[in-house]
XYZ file of C-alpha atoms in Angstrom:
556
model
C -75.875 157.666 10.801
C -76.882 160.886 9.117
C -78.224 164.001 10.921
C -81.753 163.232 9.713
C -81.739 159.593 10.823
C -80.361 160.643 14.228
C -83.260 163.116 14.477
C -85.774 160.529 13.443
C -84.448 158.030 16.024
C -84.549 160.682 18.707
C -88.136 161.606 17.945
C -89.091 157.898 17.894
C -87.418 157.362 21.290
C -89.314 160.285 22.688
C -92.655 159.046 21.274
C -92.189 155.548 22.731
C -90.919 156.969 26.067
C -94.293 158.613 26.433
C -96.276 155.555 25.338
C -94.330 153.181 27.619
C -93.911 155.358 30.681
C -95.929 152.856 32.753
C -94.111 149.784 31.506
C -91.240 148.989 33.934
C -89.844 145.859 32.203
C -87.312 147.014 29.570
C -87.687 143.720 27.688
C -91.405 144.205 27.443
C -90.761 147.747 26.204
C -88.572 146.255 23.420
C -91.182 143.614 22.442
C -93.943 146.189 22.356
C -91.852 148.683 20.294
C -90.875 146.032 17.696
C -94.463 144.812 17.545
C -95.773 148.221 16.831
C -92.952 148.893 14.293
C -94.011 145.697 12.586
C -97.548 146.862 12.406
C -96.476 150.120 10.718
C -94.149 148.195 8.426
C -97.039 145.959 7.275
C -98.902 148.768 5.534
C -99.046 148.300 1.786
C -100.769 149.852 -1.189
C -103.395 147.415 -2.477
C -104.985 147.726 -5.870
C -107.698 145.427 -7.247
C -110.350 146.503 -9.728
C -112.657 143.501 -10.181
C -114.456 144.939 -13.207
C -111.175 145.472 -15.055
C -110.018 142.012 -14.024
C -113.203 140.342 -15.333
C -113.058 142.201 -18.616
C -109.323 141.836 -19.104
C -106.653 144.279 -20.115
C -107.586 145.944 -23.396
C -103.967 145.732 -24.593
C -103.874 141.966 -24.075
C -105.752 138.987 -25.526
C -109.244 138.706 -23.948
C -109.640 136.414 -20.941
C -111.451 133.069 -21.193
C -115.220 133.210 -20.752
C -114.901 131.190 -17.523
C -113.319 134.197 -15.767
C -116.624 135.968 -15.805
C -118.221 133.137 -13.929
C -115.255 132.254 -11.782
C -113.713 133.276 -8.496
C -114.910 136.614 -7.159
C -117.078 137.287 -10.226
C -120.025 138.312 -8.074
C -117.875 141.105 -6.566
C -117.700 143.165 -9.756
C -118.430 146.369 -7.775
C -115.145 146.040 -5.884
C -112.567 148.704 -6.561
C -109.726 148.754 -4.047
C -106.914 151.245 -4.255
C -105.772 152.034 -0.720
C -103.020 151.761 1.850
C -104.055 148.740 3.920
C -102.565 146.777 6.877
C -101.531 143.402 5.539
C -101.352 140.085 7.486
C -97.857 139.532 5.921
C -96.398 141.585 2.997
C -94.447 138.580 1.879
C -96.741 135.547 2.224
C -100.140 137.182 2.495
C -99.873 140.510 0.586
C -103.619 141.095 0.688
C -106.076 142.205 3.354
C -108.216 139.767 5.251
C -111.388 141.037 7.011
C -110.975 139.508 10.451
C -107.222 139.896 10.492
C -107.692 143.610 9.744
C -110.106 143.962 12.727
C -107.462 142.671 15.071
C -104.734 144.839 13.431
C -106.745 147.889 14.318
C -106.342 147.290 18.062
C -102.491 147.719 18.355
C -102.538 150.289 15.554
C -104.943 152.406 17.628
C -102.221 152.812 20.308
C -100.039 154.766 17.980
C -102.245 155.945 15.094
C -105.976 155.830 16.044
C -106.930 157.761 12.885
C -105.390 155.100 10.655
C -107.006 152.374 12.722
C -110.420 153.922 12.358
C -109.820 154.487 8.619
C -108.958 150.732 8.217
C -112.185 149.615 9.816
C -114.254 152.137 7.867
C -112.567 151.085 4.600
C -114.128 147.602 4.446
C -117.639 149.110 4.976
C -117.330 151.481 2.005
C -119.488 150.888 -1.030
C -116.444 149.910 -3.109
C -115.568 147.213 -0.631
C -118.704 145.901 1.118
C -120.955 143.879 -1.147
C -124.353 145.567 -1.902
C -125.968 142.781 0.132
C -124.015 143.736 3.256
C -121.269 141.135 3.237
C -117.708 142.251 4.018
C -115.028 141.029 1.621
C -113.130 138.138 3.243
C -109.858 138.219 1.282
C -108.630 138.098 -2.255
C -108.523 134.320 -2.477
C -112.323 134.362 -2.149
C -114.141 137.490 -1.164
C -117.297 135.379 -0.514
C -115.694 133.258 2.151
C -117.023 134.047 5.622
C -114.833 135.394 8.416
C -115.984 135.751 12.050
C -118.051 138.928 12.547
C -115.501 140.827 14.718
C -115.751 144.207 12.932
C -118.230 145.625 15.396
C -116.098 144.515 18.340
C -112.982 146.053 16.883
C -114.856 149.300 16.032
C -116.067 149.625 19.650
C -112.628 148.845 21.067
C -110.850 151.336 18.771
C -113.506 153.954 19.618
C -112.765 153.476 23.335
C -108.968 153.432 22.908
C -109.178 156.631 20.840
C -111.428 158.284 23.425
C -108.856 157.530 26.213
C -106.021 158.867 24.085
C -107.961 162.045 23.416
C -108.555 162.663 27.131
C -112.212 161.570 26.972
C -113.228 163.236 23.694
C -115.086 160.642 21.681
C -115.287 160.385 17.887
C -119.038 160.065 17.678
C -118.990 160.602 13.882
C -116.853 157.507 13.385
C -119.015 155.415 15.667
C -122.255 156.450 14.132
C -121.033 156.068 10.560
C -119.640 152.574 11.068
C -122.638 151.508 13.156
C -124.981 152.156 10.228
C -122.780 150.158 7.892
C -122.554 147.294 10.400
C -126.361 147.187 10.435
C -126.166 146.106 6.825
C -123.607 143.463 7.659
C -125.676 142.166 10.575
C -128.672 141.874 8.375
C -126.620 139.928 5.818
C -125.618 137.467 8.531
C -129.205 136.992 9.692
C -130.555 136.497 6.189
C -127.741 134.352 4.813
C -126.244 132.291 7.634
C -129.358 131.306 9.693
C -130.509 128.540 7.384
C -133.834 127.855 9.074
C -134.508 131.161 10.821
C -134.085 129.541 14.250
C -131.140 131.654 15.454
C -128.661 128.816 15.001
C -125.969 130.013 12.584
C -123.667 128.430 10.091
C -120.826 130.194 8.345
C -118.319 127.509 7.302
C -114.695 127.503 8.356
C -114.988 130.930 10.001
C -111.293 131.623 9.867
C -110.245 128.478 11.753
C -109.043 126.535 8.746
C -108.810 122.871 9.775
C -110.415 122.893 13.189
C -113.341 120.735 12.124
C -113.698 117.118 11.286
C -114.025 118.043 7.659
C -114.161 121.254 5.634
C -116.984 123.145 7.273
C -117.330 125.515 4.263
C -118.060 122.682 1.838
C -121.486 122.765 0.281
C -121.271 118.969 -0.086
C -120.357 117.408 3.273
C -119.282 113.798 3.070
C -122.306 112.905 5.237
C -124.690 115.193 3.487
C -126.713 117.691 5.463
C -125.167 120.719 7.193
C -123.511 121.811 10.438
C -125.195 123.847 13.090
C -122.162 125.735 14.420
C -121.441 126.521 18.035
C -118.832 129.132 16.982
C -121.012 130.659 14.241
C -123.870 131.025 16.695
C -121.634 132.382 19.442
C -119.927 134.849 17.147
C -123.370 136.213 16.216
C -124.279 136.499 19.906
C -121.101 138.482 20.397
C -121.873 140.644 17.309
C -125.372 141.306 18.793
C -123.934 142.491 22.105
C -121.322 144.684 20.295
C -124.186 146.328 18.406
C -126.227 146.755 21.583
C -123.321 148.478 23.312
C -122.748 150.822 20.363
C -126.389 151.709 20.079
C -126.596 152.539 23.799
C -123.524 154.809 23.383
C -125.155 156.599 20.438
C -128.450 156.924 22.388
C -126.797 159.089 24.889
C -127.089 161.971 22.335
C -129.854 160.639 20.170
C -132.723 158.766 21.936
C -133.739 157.203 18.588
C -130.993 154.631 19.067
C -132.781 153.220 22.158
C -135.119 151.324 19.796
C -132.103 149.668 18.111
C -130.632 148.860 21.513
C -133.927 147.101 22.316
C -133.770 145.165 19.006
C -130.217 143.827 19.740
C -131.063 143.008 23.342
C -133.978 140.821 22.288
C -132.058 139.292 19.406
C -129.293 138.250 21.827
C -131.827 136.570 24.062
C -133.243 134.604 21.139
C -129.794 133.376 20.088
C -129.096 132.360 23.692
C -132.365 130.521 23.903
C -131.723 128.727 20.563
C -128.324 127.436 21.738
C -129.960 125.750 24.673
C -133.030 124.406 22.853
C -135.524 126.593 24.664
C -138.014 126.380 21.851
C -137.567 122.559 21.469
C -136.051 122.798 18.007
C -133.930 119.761 18.792
C -130.632 121.687 18.810
C -128.674 121.992 22.072
C -125.108 123.010 21.465
C -124.228 122.540 25.137
C -123.443 118.975 26.172
C -124.429 118.476 29.844
C -122.370 115.358 30.210
C -119.154 116.725 28.774
C -119.847 120.235 30.009
C -118.750 121.744 26.729
C -120.190 123.298 23.524
C -120.070 121.314 20.270
C -121.080 121.713 16.673
C -124.047 119.659 15.696
C -124.120 117.719 12.341
C -127.660 117.770 10.873
C -128.044 114.749 8.569
C -130.430 114.523 5.613
C -132.647 112.092 7.544
C -133.006 114.753 10.317
C -130.732 112.915 12.698
C -128.426 115.184 14.703
C -124.959 114.171 15.817
C -122.815 116.158 18.196
C -119.324 116.465 16.812
C -117.566 116.024 20.094
C -114.247 117.718 19.300
C -113.078 119.786 22.177
C -111.770 122.830 20.375
C -111.807 126.560 20.325
C -115.277 126.202 18.759
C -116.584 125.338 22.209
C -114.823 128.203 23.960
C -116.070 130.977 21.705
C -119.375 131.271 23.694
C -117.178 133.027 26.364
C -116.801 135.961 23.916
C -120.482 136.878 24.094
C -120.436 138.950 27.246
C -121.478 142.452 28.129
C -121.982 144.286 31.397
C -124.474 147.114 31.692
C -124.249 149.676 34.482
C -127.311 150.720 36.413
C -126.972 154.344 35.104
C -127.783 153.137 31.602
C -131.301 152.133 32.691
C -131.756 155.513 34.435
C -130.685 157.382 31.361
C -132.611 155.245 28.801
C -136.329 155.113 29.758
C -137.568 153.677 26.483
C -134.983 150.946 26.397
C -135.578 150.159 30.085
C -139.343 149.991 29.652
C -139.189 147.549 26.686
C -136.491 145.494 28.373
C -138.570 145.027 31.508
C -141.660 144.042 29.449
C -139.628 141.507 27.512
C -138.071 139.959 30.587
C -141.374 139.675 32.357
C -142.976 137.989 29.373
C -140.030 135.713 28.537
C -138.528 134.742 31.901
C -137.380 131.455 30.349
C -134.866 133.380 28.218
C -133.936 135.838 31.007
C -133.198 133.082 33.503
C -131.210 131.072 30.907
C -128.583 133.565 29.859
C -127.993 135.840 32.770
C -128.449 136.500 36.481
C -130.470 139.566 35.446
C -132.219 139.938 38.689
C -128.947 139.644 40.591
C -126.908 142.865 40.407
C -123.198 142.386 40.445
C -120.425 144.625 41.684
C -121.520 148.320 41.781
C -125.081 147.558 40.678
C -124.123 146.046 37.260
C -126.094 143.660 35.090
C -124.700 140.764 33.094
C -125.528 139.627 29.598
C -123.849 136.413 28.749
C -124.381 132.929 27.180
C -122.871 131.529 30.345
C -124.293 131.767 33.843
C -121.742 131.362 36.679
C -122.037 127.620 37.074
C -121.770 126.841 33.360
C -118.883 129.243 32.959
C -116.957 127.556 35.786
C -117.445 124.158 34.064
C -116.141 125.527 30.779
C -113.210 127.210 32.433
C -112.349 123.979 34.225
C -111.549 122.478 30.855
C -109.966 125.646 29.391
C -107.609 126.052 32.375
C -106.597 122.362 32.436
C -102.918 121.913 31.360
C -103.899 118.413 30.104
C -106.460 120.080 27.794
C -106.310 123.653 26.607
C -103.971 125.565 28.877
C -100.430 125.739 27.437
C -97.454 127.459 29.031
C -97.931 130.049 26.266
C -101.698 130.606 26.171
C -104.847 128.642 25.362
C -104.558 125.981 22.643
C -107.016 125.795 19.714
C -107.603 122.101 20.365
C -107.631 120.141 23.611
C -104.484 118.082 24.234
C -106.797 115.216 25.185
C -107.150 114.439 21.525
C -103.492 113.432 21.383
C -104.272 110.067 23.010
C -107.956 110.094 22.100
C -108.441 111.424 18.501
C -112.027 112.124 17.596
C -113.254 109.968 14.654
C -116.400 110.096 12.589
C -117.285 107.303 10.090
C -119.337 108.148 7.052
C -119.830 106.514 3.656
C -117.044 103.969 4.291
C -114.505 106.708 5.224
C -113.053 107.861 8.547
C -112.719 111.526 9.379
C -110.662 112.332 12.397
C -109.214 115.129 14.464
C -106.041 114.629 16.404
C -103.984 117.015 18.549
C -101.110 118.459 16.553
C -99.347 121.238 18.466
C -97.129 122.267 15.480
C -97.589 122.165 11.726
C -100.638 120.492 10.234
C -100.612 117.202 8.333
C -104.152 117.847 7.045
C -104.657 119.681 3.719
C -107.918 121.268 4.543
C -107.605 124.813 3.229
C -104.172 124.070 1.844
C -102.668 122.812 5.127
C -100.472 125.926 5.576
C -101.994 126.777 8.962
C -103.127 124.647 11.787
C -105.891 125.065 14.377
C -105.537 121.550 15.819
C -103.388 122.364 18.770
C -101.310 125.561 18.356
C -101.796 128.850 20.204
C -103.283 131.738 18.149
C -103.227 135.360 19.299
C -106.663 136.632 18.092
C -108.801 134.104 19.943
C -106.565 134.304 23.031
C -106.912 138.060 23.068
C -110.682 137.681 22.975
C -110.553 135.134 25.844
C -108.522 137.579 27.936
C -110.879 140.502 27.150
C -113.945 138.336 27.969
C -112.507 137.308 31.392
C -111.940 141.017 32.139
C -115.600 141.723 31.256
C -116.803 138.865 33.470
C -114.611 140.187 36.314
C -116.142 143.624 35.815
C -119.468 142.099 36.854
C -118.483 139.430 39.380
C -115.593 141.298 41.107
C -112.781 139.795 43.148
C -114.977 137.308 45.166
C -115.801 135.077 42.185
C -112.833 132.645 41.954
C -111.905 129.717 39.870
C -109.180 127.087 40.273
C -106.209 127.987 38.068
C -104.657 125.921 36.706
C -107.300 123.164 37.055
C -106.272 120.738 39.775
C -103.712 123.059 41.373
C -105.878 124.093 44.352
C -104.982 127.673 43.592
C -108.047 129.956 43.448
C -107.845 133.188 41.399
C -110.417 135.787 40.400
C -111.108 136.226 36.717
C -108.888 139.305 36.352
C -105.954 137.434 37.810
C -106.583 134.526 35.348
C -106.792 136.960 32.435
C -103.507 138.581 33.566
C -101.842 135.158 33.774
C -102.973 134.106 30.257
C -101.787 137.448 28.962
C -98.380 136.977 30.579
C -98.085 133.466 29.119
C -98.579 135.041 25.656
C -96.046 137.760 26.285
C -93.498 135.185 27.444
C -93.407 133.738 23.921
C -91.021 136.643 23.084
C -89.199 136.990 26.439
C -86.032 135.198 27.320
C -86.467 132.314 29.745
C -84.075 131.236 32.433
C -81.792 129.653 29.862
C -81.740 132.901 27.872
C -83.855 131.518 25.036
C -86.967 132.988 23.489
C -89.698 130.180 23.113
C -90.868 131.722 19.810
C -87.413 131.029 18.238
C -87.693 127.342 19.044
C -84.533 125.270 18.368
C -82.994 127.708 15.953
C -79.423 128.232 17.246
C -78.873 131.288 14.997
C -82.117 133.027 16.192
C -81.410 132.127 19.823
C -77.708 133.031 20.088
C -76.520 135.230 17.146
C -76.502 138.869 18.321
C -77.520 139.936 14.839
C -80.794 138.021 15.247
C -81.715 137.243 18.807
C -82.763 140.799 19.625
C -84.794 141.191 16.431
C -88.084 139.504 16.989
C -90.309 137.739 14.513
C -94.075 137.885 15.203
C -95.165 134.527 13.838
C -98.626 133.583 12.604
C -99.205 131.015 15.353
C -97.235 129.065 17.976
C -96.644 125.453 18.973
C -99.064 124.493 21.661
C -96.412 122.661 23.692
C -93.150 124.444 23.077
C -94.155 127.999 21.958
C -92.137 127.708 18.760
C -93.216 130.234 16.137
C -94.986 128.768 13.099
C -96.577 129.805 9.869
C -95.891 133.179 8.227
C -92.885 134.632 10.049
C -92.206 137.921 8.255
C -95.435 139.292 9.504
C -96.674 141.072 12.542
C -100.381 140.954 11.713
C -102.682 140.011 14.492
C -99.754 138.769 16.554
C -99.105 142.543 17.035
C -101.861 142.238 19.700
C -99.019 141.509 22.044
C -98.424 145.301 22.067
C -101.818 145.828 23.602
C -101.296 142.989 26.129
C -98.190 144.658 27.305
C -99.759 148.102 27.588
C -100.964 148.755 31.165
C -104.607 149.399 31.695
C -104.700 153.032 32.834
C -107.566 155.488 33.321
C -107.973 158.480 31.029
C -106.470 161.648 32.401
C -109.474 163.721 31.323
C -108.795 167.405 31.373
C -110.861 169.538 33.672
C-alpha cells in the first residue's frame, strides 16, 4: 500500500468514524459503509443528445426515417451530459427517475450537495419535457414512474438541514418546488382521464404486479384501469407539495395560497378514492378490507381486480402531520382551511380525525383513519400474507395457494405468488413484483409508520405480527421492519447472510463473504438476493435505515 493510499484510507476511516459514532454494532457499521461506498461507485458520466441521435451521425449513413417517429422521438429537446447516479453501471447503465429519487436519500448522508444536484438535474429544461413530465429512463422516457421526486426533495432538504446544524438550503427547496409544480400539473392533466381525481399511470415502476400490462393502451378486456397506486401516489405527491409550500411560506406568505391549493386537492383525491361524489369508483373494498385497482370496461361495468399486492398498501404513503404552530403562523392558510372544512365536512371526516388533535396538538392528514389503517396493517403484518422475515412482500403469500385469475376474450390472466424470479414476461421478465421484497416501497412503509406514530404517539398499538398477541406502537413496528431489512446482510446464527442464499462461495470464502452485494430485490421467503447484483442503487437505502435518528446539534 502506497503512502497516498494509506492516507486516503486513514481519511476515509476518520470520516466514517464521525458518521457512525452512534452505531454500536460493528457489523452494521460495515454494511452501511459498503452501501455508501457502492452509492459513490455507481456514479457515471451519461451522455445522450436526442437531437443528434434522431438526425444521425453526419460521418455515417443516414438513419432510417422510422427513427424520427420511433422511441423517444418526442423528447428531441433532451441533451444529457452529466455525472449521474446509476441503478447499476453494469446491467442498468442509465438513470431512472424514481430510482434516482431513492438514491438521493443515502447519498445525502455523505454528499448532500451531490444529492440535491441529482434531484435538480431531472427538472432542468434539458431533461424535463416542456409539458412537465420527468424523463423515466432511456428505454422509454415517456414511461411513467411513481411521482416520488417531491418526497425525495423534501427528505434531502431535511437531511441536509440537520447536517448543517439547522441551516436550511431554501434556494434549493424553492427552485425545485417551482419545477415540481410543472410536473404536478402534467400528472393532473395527463393521468386523470376523466378529471375525477382517480389516476392512471400504467405500470408505475412495479413491472409485473398487475394481472396484465397496466401500461398497455390496448388492454385484453378493452377499457382502462383506475389505479389504487396511481391515485395514492398522487395523494402523497400532493401532501409533499403541501409540506414544501408551508416551509417556504415561513419566509414568503405568498406560498400560503399554494399550501391551500394542495390541501384542498388532497381532500378531493381522498374523496374520490372512497366514492364521495358517487362516481361509481370505490378503491377500498369493505369486505376484504383492502385497496384494489378497478377495471373499467367499455360497457361501463367496473370490476375490482382483487389482487392483494403492494398496490393496496401504497395508500399508507399519503400521510402528513401538521403541528399546531403552523396554523398560528399561517393566518391565510388557516382561514381558508377552516372555511373549506366547514363547507365540506364529508371530505374532512373521511380522511382524517381533523377535529381530534393528536400527540402535542398535532393534526393528521391521511387517506386512512385509525380503524381503516388497523385493518390494512392486519394484512400487511400477517406472516401468511405480506410480512416476510426480511421485510414486506410485494404480493400477498395467500396467492400461492389461491392465485387470482381473470377471464377475458377466451383467455385466462392470473397472478400467483412467486417469491423469487418471475416466470412472467411482462416488461421483459427480468424483475419480479409478485412476491419478493423491494427496498424502495419498504422504506416508504417504514417512513409512513413513523409519521403516523408522530401523530398517534405510543398509546396507539397494533398486533405485530398479526395473530401473535403482541401489541406494539407504530414506531416499534417500523423499527422491526427496518431491522428485518438490515438482517438481509447480517450473519444469522449459522454464520450465513440471507442475501447470499445458497451460494457456498459467497457464504464461506473469506475473499467474498465480507464483501457485500446490494441486490435489486430479495426472495420473499428466504431473503436470497435477486436481479441486478453489481448495483447498490435504491438498495443503498439500507444505509439510511442503519443510521440512528438523532436530533440536530444546532449551534447557539
